[in-house]
XYZ file of C-alpha atoms in Angstrom:
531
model
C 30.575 46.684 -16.884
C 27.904 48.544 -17.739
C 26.120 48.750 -20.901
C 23.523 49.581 -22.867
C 20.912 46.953 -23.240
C 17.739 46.134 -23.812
C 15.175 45.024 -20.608
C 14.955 41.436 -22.865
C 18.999 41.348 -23.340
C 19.544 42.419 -19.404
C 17.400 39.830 -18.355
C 18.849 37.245 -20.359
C 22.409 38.183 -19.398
C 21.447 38.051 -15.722
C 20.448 34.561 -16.352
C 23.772 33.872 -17.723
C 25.511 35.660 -15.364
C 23.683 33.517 -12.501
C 24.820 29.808 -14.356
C 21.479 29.200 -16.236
C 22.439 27.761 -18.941
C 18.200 26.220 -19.788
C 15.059 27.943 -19.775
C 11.262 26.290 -20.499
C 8.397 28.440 -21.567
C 6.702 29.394 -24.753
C 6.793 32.839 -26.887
C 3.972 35.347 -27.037
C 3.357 38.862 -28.037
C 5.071 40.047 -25.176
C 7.975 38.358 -24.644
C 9.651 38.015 -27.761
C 12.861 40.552 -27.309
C 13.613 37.817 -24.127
C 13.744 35.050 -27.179
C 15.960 37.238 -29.412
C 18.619 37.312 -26.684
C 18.682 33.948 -25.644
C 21.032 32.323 -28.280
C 23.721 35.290 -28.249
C 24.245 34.219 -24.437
C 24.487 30.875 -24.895
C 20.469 29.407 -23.272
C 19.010 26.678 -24.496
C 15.341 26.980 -24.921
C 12.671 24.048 -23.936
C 9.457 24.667 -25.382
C 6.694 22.502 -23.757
C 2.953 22.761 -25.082
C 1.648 24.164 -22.136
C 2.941 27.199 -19.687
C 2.000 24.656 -16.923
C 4.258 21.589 -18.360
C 6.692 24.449 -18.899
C 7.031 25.103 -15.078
C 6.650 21.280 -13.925
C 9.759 21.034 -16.502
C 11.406 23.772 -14.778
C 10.815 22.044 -11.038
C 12.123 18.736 -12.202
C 15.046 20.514 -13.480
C 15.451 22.624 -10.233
C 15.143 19.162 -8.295
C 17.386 16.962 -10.051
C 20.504 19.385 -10.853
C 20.358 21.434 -7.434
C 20.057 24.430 -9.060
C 17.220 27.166 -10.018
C 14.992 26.230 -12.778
C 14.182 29.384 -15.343
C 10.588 29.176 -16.687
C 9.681 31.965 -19.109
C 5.931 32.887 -20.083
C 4.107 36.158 -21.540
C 1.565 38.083 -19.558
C -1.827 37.242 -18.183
C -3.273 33.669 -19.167
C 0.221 32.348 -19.988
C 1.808 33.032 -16.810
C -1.706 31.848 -14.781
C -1.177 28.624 -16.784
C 2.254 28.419 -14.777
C 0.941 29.127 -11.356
C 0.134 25.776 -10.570
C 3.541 24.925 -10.965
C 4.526 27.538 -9.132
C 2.983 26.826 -6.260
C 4.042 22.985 -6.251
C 7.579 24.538 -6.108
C 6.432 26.287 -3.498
C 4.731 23.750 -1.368
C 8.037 21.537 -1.773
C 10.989 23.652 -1.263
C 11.761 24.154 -4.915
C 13.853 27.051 -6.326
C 12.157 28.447 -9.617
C 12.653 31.786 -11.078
C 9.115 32.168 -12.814
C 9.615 35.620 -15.542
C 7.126 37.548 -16.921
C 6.005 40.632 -18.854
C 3.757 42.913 -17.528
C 1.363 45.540 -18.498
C 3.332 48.886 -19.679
C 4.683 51.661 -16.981
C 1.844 53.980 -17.609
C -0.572 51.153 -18.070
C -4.010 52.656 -16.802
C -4.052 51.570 -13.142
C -8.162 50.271 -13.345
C -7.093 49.112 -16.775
C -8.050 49.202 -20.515
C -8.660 46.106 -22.034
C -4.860 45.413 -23.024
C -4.223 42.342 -24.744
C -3.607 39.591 -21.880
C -4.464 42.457 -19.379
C -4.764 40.893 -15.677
C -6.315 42.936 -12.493
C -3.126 43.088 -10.882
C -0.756 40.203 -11.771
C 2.092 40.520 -9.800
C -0.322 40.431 -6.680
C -1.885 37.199 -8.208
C 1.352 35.407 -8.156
C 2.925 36.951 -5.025
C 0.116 35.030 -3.876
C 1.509 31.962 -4.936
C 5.653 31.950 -4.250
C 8.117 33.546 -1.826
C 7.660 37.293 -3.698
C 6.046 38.762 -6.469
C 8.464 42.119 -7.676
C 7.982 44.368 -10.617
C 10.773 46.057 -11.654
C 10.505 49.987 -13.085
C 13.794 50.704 -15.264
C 16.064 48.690 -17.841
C 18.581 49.336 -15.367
C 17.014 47.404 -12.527
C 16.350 43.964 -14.675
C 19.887 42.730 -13.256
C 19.617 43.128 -10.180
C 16.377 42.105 -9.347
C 16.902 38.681 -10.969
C 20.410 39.289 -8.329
C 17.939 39.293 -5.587
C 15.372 36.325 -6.902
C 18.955 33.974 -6.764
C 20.067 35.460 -3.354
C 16.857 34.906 -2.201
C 16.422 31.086 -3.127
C 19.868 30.262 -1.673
C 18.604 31.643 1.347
C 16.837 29.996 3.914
C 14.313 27.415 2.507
C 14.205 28.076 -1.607
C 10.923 28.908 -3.104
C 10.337 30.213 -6.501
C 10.177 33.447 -7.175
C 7.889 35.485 -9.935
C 9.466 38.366 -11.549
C 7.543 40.854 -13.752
C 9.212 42.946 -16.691
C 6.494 45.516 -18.065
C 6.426 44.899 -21.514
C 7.530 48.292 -22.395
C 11.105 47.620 -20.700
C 11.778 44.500 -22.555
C 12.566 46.690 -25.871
C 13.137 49.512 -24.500
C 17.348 50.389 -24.174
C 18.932 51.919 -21.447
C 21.980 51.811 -19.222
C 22.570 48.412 -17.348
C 24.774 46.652 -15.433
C 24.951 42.638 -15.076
C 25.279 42.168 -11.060
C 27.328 38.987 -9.984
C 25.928 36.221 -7.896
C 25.667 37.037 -4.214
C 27.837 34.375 -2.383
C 25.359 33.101 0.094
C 27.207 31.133 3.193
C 24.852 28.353 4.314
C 23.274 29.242 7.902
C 25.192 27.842 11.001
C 24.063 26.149 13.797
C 23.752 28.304 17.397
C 26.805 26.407 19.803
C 23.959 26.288 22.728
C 21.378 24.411 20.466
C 24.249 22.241 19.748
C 25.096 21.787 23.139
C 21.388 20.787 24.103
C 20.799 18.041 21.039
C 24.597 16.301 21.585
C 23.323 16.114 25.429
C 19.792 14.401 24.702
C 21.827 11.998 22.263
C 24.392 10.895 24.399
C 22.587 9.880 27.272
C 19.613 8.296 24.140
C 19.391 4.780 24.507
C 16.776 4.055 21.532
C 17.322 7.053 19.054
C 15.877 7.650 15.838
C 16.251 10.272 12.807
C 13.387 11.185 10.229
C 14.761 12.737 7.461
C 12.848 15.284 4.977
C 13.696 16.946 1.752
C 15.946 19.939 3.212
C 18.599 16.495 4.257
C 19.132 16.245 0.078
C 22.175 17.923 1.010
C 23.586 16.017 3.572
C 23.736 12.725 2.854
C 27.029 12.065 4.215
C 26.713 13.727 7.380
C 23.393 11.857 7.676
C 24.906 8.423 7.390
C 27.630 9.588 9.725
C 25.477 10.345 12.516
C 23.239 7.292 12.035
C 26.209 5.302 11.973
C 27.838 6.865 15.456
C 24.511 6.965 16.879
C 23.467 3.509 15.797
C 20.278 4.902 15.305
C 17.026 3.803 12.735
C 16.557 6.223 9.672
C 12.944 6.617 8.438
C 12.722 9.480 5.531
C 9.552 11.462 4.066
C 8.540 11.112 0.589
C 11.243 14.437 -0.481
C 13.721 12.604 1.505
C 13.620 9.071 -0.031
C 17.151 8.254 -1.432
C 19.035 10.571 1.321
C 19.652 7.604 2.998
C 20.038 4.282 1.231
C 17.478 1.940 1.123
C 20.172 -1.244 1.442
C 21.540 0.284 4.347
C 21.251 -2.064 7.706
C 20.075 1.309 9.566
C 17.412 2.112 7.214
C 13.727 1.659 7.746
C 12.710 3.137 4.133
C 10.256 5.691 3.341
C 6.884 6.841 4.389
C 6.290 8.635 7.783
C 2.477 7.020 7.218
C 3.092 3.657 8.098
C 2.298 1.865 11.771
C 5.711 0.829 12.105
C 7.022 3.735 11.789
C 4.346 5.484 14.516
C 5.457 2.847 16.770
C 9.336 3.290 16.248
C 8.902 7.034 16.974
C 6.485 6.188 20.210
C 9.614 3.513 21.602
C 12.729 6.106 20.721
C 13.769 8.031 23.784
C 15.235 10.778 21.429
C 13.745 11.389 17.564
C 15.875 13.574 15.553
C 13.869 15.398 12.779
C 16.338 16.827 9.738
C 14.460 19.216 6.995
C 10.918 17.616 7.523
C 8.079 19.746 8.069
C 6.411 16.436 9.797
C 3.455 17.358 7.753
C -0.032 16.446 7.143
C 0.614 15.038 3.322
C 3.456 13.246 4.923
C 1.737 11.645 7.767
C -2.058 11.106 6.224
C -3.461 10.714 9.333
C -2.934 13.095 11.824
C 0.110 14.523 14.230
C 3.198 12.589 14.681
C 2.910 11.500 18.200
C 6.827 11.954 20.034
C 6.855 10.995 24.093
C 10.811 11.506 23.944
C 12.583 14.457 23.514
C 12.462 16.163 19.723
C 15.415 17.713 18.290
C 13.939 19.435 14.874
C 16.798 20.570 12.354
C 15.411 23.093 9.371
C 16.721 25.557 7.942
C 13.166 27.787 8.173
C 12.749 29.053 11.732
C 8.692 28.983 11.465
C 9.037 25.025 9.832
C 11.313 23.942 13.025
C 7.959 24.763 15.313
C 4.887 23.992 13.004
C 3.339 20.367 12.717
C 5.572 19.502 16.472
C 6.648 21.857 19.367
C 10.423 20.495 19.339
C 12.719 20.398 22.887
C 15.654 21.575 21.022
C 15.378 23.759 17.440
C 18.376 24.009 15.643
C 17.891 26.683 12.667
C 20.681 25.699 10.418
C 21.414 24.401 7.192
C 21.733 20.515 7.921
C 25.447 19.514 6.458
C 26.364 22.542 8.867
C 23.995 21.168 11.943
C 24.717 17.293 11.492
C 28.842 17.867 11.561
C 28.430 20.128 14.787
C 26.786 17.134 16.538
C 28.927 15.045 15.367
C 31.722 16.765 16.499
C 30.575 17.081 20.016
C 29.302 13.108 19.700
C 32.906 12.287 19.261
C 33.222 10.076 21.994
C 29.705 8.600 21.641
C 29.418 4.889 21.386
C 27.079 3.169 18.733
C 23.727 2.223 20.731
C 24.142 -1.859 20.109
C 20.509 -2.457 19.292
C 20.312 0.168 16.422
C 20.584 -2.490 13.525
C 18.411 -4.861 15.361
C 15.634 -1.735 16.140
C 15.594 -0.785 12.291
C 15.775 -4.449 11.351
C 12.660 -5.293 13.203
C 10.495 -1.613 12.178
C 11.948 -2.451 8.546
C 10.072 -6.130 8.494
C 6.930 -4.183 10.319
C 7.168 -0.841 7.553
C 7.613 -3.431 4.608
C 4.761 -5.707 5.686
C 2.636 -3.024 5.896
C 3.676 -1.273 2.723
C 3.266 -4.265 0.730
C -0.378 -4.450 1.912
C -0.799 -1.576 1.235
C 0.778 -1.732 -2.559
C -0.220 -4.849 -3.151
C -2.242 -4.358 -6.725
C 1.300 -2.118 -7.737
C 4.117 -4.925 -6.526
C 4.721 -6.330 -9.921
C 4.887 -2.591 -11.587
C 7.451 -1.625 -8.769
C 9.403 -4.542 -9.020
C 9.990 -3.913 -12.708
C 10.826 -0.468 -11.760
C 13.840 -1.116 -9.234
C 15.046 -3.191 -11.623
C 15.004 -1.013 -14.589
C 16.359 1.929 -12.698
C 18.756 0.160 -10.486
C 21.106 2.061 -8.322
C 21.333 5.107 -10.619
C 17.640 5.607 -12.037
C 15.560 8.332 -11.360
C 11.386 8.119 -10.946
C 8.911 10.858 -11.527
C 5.873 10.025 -10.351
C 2.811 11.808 -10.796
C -0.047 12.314 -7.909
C -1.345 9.014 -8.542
C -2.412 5.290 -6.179
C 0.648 3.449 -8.165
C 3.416 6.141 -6.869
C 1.605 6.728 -3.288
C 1.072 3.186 -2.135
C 3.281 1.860 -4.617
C 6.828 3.574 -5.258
C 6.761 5.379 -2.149
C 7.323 2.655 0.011
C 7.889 -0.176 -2.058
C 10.825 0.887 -4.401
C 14.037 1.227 -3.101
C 16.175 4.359 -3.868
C 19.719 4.998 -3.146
C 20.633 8.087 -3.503
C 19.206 11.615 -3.183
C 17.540 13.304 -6.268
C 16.399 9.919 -7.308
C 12.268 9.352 -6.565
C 10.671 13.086 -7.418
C 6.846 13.133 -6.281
C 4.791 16.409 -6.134
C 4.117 15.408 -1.945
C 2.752 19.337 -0.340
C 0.210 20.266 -3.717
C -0.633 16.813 -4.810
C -0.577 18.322 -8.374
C -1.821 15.847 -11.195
C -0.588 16.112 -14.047
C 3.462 16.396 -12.757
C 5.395 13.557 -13.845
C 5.526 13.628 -17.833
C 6.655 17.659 -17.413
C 8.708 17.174 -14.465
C 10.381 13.741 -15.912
C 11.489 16.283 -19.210
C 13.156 18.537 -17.117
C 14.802 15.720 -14.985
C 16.268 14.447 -18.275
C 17.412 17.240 -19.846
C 19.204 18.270 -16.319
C 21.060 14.739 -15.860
C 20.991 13.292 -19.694
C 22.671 9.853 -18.595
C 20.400 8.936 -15.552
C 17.740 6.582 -16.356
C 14.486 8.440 -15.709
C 11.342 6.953 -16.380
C 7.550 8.768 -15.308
C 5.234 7.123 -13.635
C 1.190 8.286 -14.072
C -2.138 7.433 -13.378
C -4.787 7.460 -17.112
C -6.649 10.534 -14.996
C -3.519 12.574 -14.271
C -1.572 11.832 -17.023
C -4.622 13.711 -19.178
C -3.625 17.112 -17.062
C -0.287 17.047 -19.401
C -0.380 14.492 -22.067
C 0.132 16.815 -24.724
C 4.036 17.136 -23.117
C 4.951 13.822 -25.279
C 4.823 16.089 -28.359
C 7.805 18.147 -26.497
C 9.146 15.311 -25.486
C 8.999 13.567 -28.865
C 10.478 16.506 -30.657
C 13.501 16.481 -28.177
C 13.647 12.932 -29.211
C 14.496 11.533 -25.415
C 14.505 8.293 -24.477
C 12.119 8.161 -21.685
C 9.517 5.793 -20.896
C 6.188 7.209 -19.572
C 4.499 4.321 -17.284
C 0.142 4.611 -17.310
C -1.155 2.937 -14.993
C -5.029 2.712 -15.697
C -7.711 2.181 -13.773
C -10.081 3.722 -15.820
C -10.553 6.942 -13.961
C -10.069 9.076 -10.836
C -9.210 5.583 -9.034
C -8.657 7.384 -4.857
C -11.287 9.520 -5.518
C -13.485 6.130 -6.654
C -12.665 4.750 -3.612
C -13.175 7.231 -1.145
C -16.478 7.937 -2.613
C -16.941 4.357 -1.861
C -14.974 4.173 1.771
C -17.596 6.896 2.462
C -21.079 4.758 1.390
C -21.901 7.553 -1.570
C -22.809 6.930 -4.718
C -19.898 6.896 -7.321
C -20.176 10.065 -9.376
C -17.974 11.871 -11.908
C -14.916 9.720 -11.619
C -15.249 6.947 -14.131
C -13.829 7.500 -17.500
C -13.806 6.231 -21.078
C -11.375 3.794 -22.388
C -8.389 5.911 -24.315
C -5.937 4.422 -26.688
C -3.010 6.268 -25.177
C -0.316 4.074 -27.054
C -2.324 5.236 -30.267
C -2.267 8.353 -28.554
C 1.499 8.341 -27.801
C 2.260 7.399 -31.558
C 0.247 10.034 -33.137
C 2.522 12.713 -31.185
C 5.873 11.081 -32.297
C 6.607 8.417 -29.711
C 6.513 5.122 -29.211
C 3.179 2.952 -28.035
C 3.184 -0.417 -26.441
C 1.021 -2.251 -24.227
C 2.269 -4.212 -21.065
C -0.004 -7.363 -19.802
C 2.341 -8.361 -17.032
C 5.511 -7.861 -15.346
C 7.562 -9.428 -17.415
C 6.198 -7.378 -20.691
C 7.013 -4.423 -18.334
C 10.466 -4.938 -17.912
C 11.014 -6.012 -21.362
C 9.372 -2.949 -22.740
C 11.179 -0.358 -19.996
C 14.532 -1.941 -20.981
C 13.493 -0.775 -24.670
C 12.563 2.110 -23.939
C 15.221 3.242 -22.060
C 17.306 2.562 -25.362
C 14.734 4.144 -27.502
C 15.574 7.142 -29.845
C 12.144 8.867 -28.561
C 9.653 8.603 -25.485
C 7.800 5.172 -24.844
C 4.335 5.489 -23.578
C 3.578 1.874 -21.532
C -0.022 1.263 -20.835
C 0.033 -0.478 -18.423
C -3.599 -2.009 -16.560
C -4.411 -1.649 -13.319
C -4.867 -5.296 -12.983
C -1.153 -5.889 -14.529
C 0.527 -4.120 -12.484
C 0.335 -6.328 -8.995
């Protein structure tokens, strides 16, 4: 029906309209008629401290639930503040709805000096995610938020940035709420189909990598690993698709020799929602003599990175049920639990070398978490050589690591977000002392929404790769040393707990605490403890 509204209540009651039911962002100037709708329609509000926690917040939510995360900042700085996270959600798939104000209708075009006044912001953040769009009337609030959901359910989700002048937001006018579009997920072509079920049947050493966009198809995953006795290796965004205790898997981390050299001996390698990338594979292209098969739902992903045999554009439940339909009379290649046995011993060996100073920190982790756990990690040495490869996870939505950007600072923001979206999961973050200084004032938010998540800091006193890449390269060691902080000290005077951990076994006590706690823990947690 339509009504009259105004632009801050027709926003608002898009949202609703479109199942958010949580937004994160912070109140300014220009954005306060958005605030004074939110609790007639039924939205909780997430303050962080900072418009960039408030979109990391907003991607963890967006990655744990399924669903769009709703971050909500004022004009100019605010909204800059949020284009980092923006353009993590961009870099790994991630639906956000990013919502602005903008400078008035009949703001001066070369500008004036307005309060929070930008050059042209909607072109700075259309730089950033799928689209930038302004709208022009009351009346077209609705539906352009219509168009920001239809257009991260289709394809490969991105966020989306869209700008409200300021104006609008009180103004009232004639609107109408628009429904969700129903979005059918893409279907495979029958020839590409045809082409993949022919490579696998006649494959006598297959083997499937699978990426972030196989989060939703877990089952049809497992089912063609199964029928195709085949090895499954997954990317960092994939870990948990397939679990870890399965006799087929091979764990996480595309990096790895072993897993090179199980690619190099597979006749046929079956890629699912992986853009094979460079901050996947750290050290150059995948190298595939067999036949590729890529399945992604983005046409341009299925031929960047590795110039597949057979492309199958589809959405990957859709894809992986048409093969298996056409591999119904497919026997099981024998050696597939022996293959993924052997390249599991190889990928573990290696992984522990490489993790070796974070063993006794991911140890306590797996146990902590268990089957049902969650980890955030932050861009840090103790999630990239550690929990990467040397956790296991078991389900999908469960490790949550800001791979394409490398952003520091995620995990505290990102881990709020994650706990607000599944309140009974055990989710604990996991940072480095440099990163976790990006974001450290996100305890206070988290303090004041009085969860019970521990926050894990690893220290090394510093920018610890950085240190030893400096180093690797014979340079002298500049800028990347730091002094000593008290962060439990740090922790308490923001409302949560502070403890210390001086081994493993003071970890797991104090994670088992703290995932009881009535606030957030901070760990500290040295370097030097945590092997």
């Amino acid at each position: 029906m339509t009504a009259e509204l105004t632009g801050g209540e027709a926003l608002v009651a898009a949202l609703r309209a479109h199942g958010a039911d949580t937004v994160f962002g912070i109140p300014g100037t220009h954005n306060l008629a958005v605030y004074a709708a939110l609790s007639r329609y039924g939205i909780r509000h997430i303050a962080p401290r900072h418009e960039q926690g408030a979109g990391f917040a907003a991607d963890g939510w967006a990655r744990a639930s399924g669903k769009p995360g709703v971050c909500v900042t004022t004009t100019g700085p605010a909204l800059l503040n949020a284009a980092t996270a923006a353009a993590q959600a961009y870099s790994d798939s991630v639906p956000v709805l990013l919502v602005s104000p903008g400078m008035p209708l009949r703001h001066p075009g070369r500008g004036n000096g307005y309060l929070h006044e930008l050059k042209d912001q909607s072109a700075a953040l259309d730089a950033v995610v799928a689209y930038s769009h302004r709208v022009t009337s009351v009346g077209e609030i609705p539906l352009a938020v219509a168009h920001a959901y239809a257009a991260m359910a289709t394809g490969r989700p991105r966020p989306v940035h869209l700008e409200i002048p300021l104006d609008l937001l009180d103004d009232r006018a004639p609107a109408r709420v628009v429904p969700p579009v129903p979005v059918p997920p893409t279907a495979p072509a029958d020839g590409q189909i045809s082409a993949a079920a022919q490579a696998l049947t006649e494959a006598a050493q297959p083997v499937l990598l699978a990426g972030g966009g196989s989060v939703g198809a877990t089952a049809e995953l497992r089912n063609l690993a199964e029928r195709l006795g085949a090895p499954v290796v997954t990317t960092a965004n994939g870990k948990g698709v397939f679990p870890d205790d399965h006799p087929l898997a091979v764990g996480a981390g595309l990096h790895h020799r072993a897993v090179r050299e199980l690619v190099r001996d597979s006749d046929v390698v079956v890629a699912v929602g992986t853009e094979l990338a460079p901050s996947d594979l750290w050290f150059g292209p995948l190298d595939v003599p067999g036949t590729l098969i890529r399945i992604d739902i983005d046409a341009q992903a299925a031929a960047t990175n590795a110039s597949p045999d057979t492309a199958i554009v589809a959405d990957a439940a859709l894809a992986l049920t048409a093969l298996l339909k056409r591999l119904s009379h497919t026997e099981a290649t024998p050696r597939g639990p022996e293959r993924a046995a052997q390249a599991r011993v190889r990928r573990d060996r290696q992984a522990r070398a490489e993790g070796a100073v974070h063993l006794a920190l991911t140890e306590a982790l797996a146990q902590a978490l268990g089957r049902d756990g969650i980890l955030v990690g932050d861009s840090t040495m103790a999630c990239y050589y550690g929990a990467l490869s040397n956790m296991p996870a078991y389900a999908p939505r469960s490790f949550l690591y800001p791979t394409g950007l490398g952003t520091l600072g995620y995990g505290l923001p990102a881990a709020i977000g994650v706990k607000l979206a599944r309140p009974s999961a055990p989710v604990v973050a996991l940072h480095g002392d440099g990163g976790l200084m990006f974001t450290v004032q996100e305890l206070a938010a988290a303090a004041q929404l009085r969860l019970p998540l521990p926050v894990i800091v690893v220290d090394n006193g510093g920018y610890g790769e950085i240190r030893k890449e400096m180093a690797d390269r014979g340079e002298p060691i500049r800028a990347v040393d730091q002094c000593a902080v008290d962060f439990p000290g740090l922790a308490r005077a923001m409302g949560c707990h502070g403890v210390s951990a001086g081994d493993q076994w003071q970890l797991i006590r104090a994670l088992d605490a703290a995932l009881m706690a009535d606030r957030p823990t901070l760990i500290h947690l040295p370097e030097s403890a945590a092997g």
